[in-house]
Amino acid sequence: MTHSANHTQKSRRGHRGPGRRIGRTLALVLPVVLVLSGTLAVTRVNWSGSSSDSVLTASAGDLSVPAKSRAPQDVLRHRLLLELQEKNPGVALTHLQQEVDRHPSLAKHCVSIARALGRAAVRAYGPSRAQSFARPVCDTSFATGVAAHQNG
């Protein structure tokens, strides 16, 4: 009987099994995961009670001011600027023209979006290569954005 008693005591003292390591890892990682997922979930909740698709984000500023929903032209500008970085300015300009054709209310913002794409293209590709992507979208606004950023 002493042999089995010594074996039990040795395994308790000497070797810590994988269960104990997994438990410690979970004890350290799980609270962090829960806090982060809870924080992300709270920022996605529509606290305003309206049926709009607005997303609230936490900031260090005045939290009593409600978050502004992004205007369609701002969403489009952001999407096209990302597309310019991931693909190229030609693809972004083609999609800008398609969106303006699909949603004529965006036409009044086409010039400013195309200029923003022109400025971003100069930053990403340099002036001469950026100019090579110019298309007749919103008149010559893309080229104007390239030239403005190149000169200024």
PDB file of C-alpha atoms in Angstrom, residues 1 7-8 13 15 33 38 45 49-50 53-54 56 69 76 79 91 98 113 118 124 127-128 137 139 141-142 150:
ATOM      1  CA  MET A   1       0.000   0.000   0.000  1.00  0.00           C
ATOM      2  CA  HIS A   7       2.968   7.504  -6.372  1.00  0.00           C
ATOM      3  CA  THR A   8      -0.064   9.718  -5.692  1.00  0.00           C
ATOM      4  CA  ARG A  13       4.027  17.503  -6.016  1.00  0.00           C
ATOM      5  CA  HIS A  15       4.583  16.829 -12.148  1.00  0.00           C
ATOM      6  CA  VAL A  33     -11.137  37.910 -24.317  1.00  0.00           C
ATOM      7  CA  GLY A  38     -17.910  42.821 -24.337  1.00  0.00           C
ATOM      8  CA  VAL A  45     -25.458  48.278 -29.857  1.00  0.00           C
ATOM      9  CA  GLY A  49     -33.597  53.451 -29.970  1.00  0.00           C
ATOM     10  CA  SER A  50     -34.104  54.610 -33.559  1.00  0.00           C
ATOM     11  CA  ASP A  53     -28.288  51.616 -38.807  1.00  0.00           C
ATOM     12  CA  SER A  54     -26.104  54.013 -36.854  1.00  0.00           C
ATOM     13  CA  LEU A  56     -21.873  54.225 -31.877  1.00  0.00           C
ATOM     14  CA  SER A  69     -24.263  58.648 -38.568  1.00  0.00           C
ATOM     15  CA  LEU A  76     -18.512  55.860 -50.353  1.00  0.00           C
ATOM     16  CA  ARG A  79     -14.739  52.621 -49.320  1.00  0.00           C
ATOM     17  CA  VAL A  91     -10.817  50.557 -60.127  1.00  0.00           C
ATOM     18  CA  GLN A  98     -21.023  53.365 -61.188  1.00  0.00           C
ATOM     19  CA  ILE A 113     -14.607  62.342 -53.809  1.00  0.00           C
ATOM     20  CA  GLY A 118      -6.507  62.012 -56.789  1.00  0.00           C
ATOM     21  CA  ALA A 124       0.369  56.037 -53.004  1.00  0.00           C
ATOM     22  CA  PRO A 127       2.419  62.205 -59.352  1.00  0.00           C
ATOM     23  CA  SER A 128       3.197  60.803 -62.806  1.00  0.00           C
ATOM     24  CA  VAL A 137     -15.226  60.729 -63.991  1.00  0.00           C
ATOM     25  CA  ASP A 139     -15.214  65.934 -65.345  1.00  0.00           C
ATOM     26  CA  SER A 141     -11.758  66.195 -60.728  1.00  0.00           C
ATOM     27  CA  PHE A 142      -9.360  63.291 -60.250  1.00  0.00           C
ATOM     28  CA  GLN A 150       1.470  67.608 -56.651  1.00  0.00           C
TER      29      GLN A 150
END
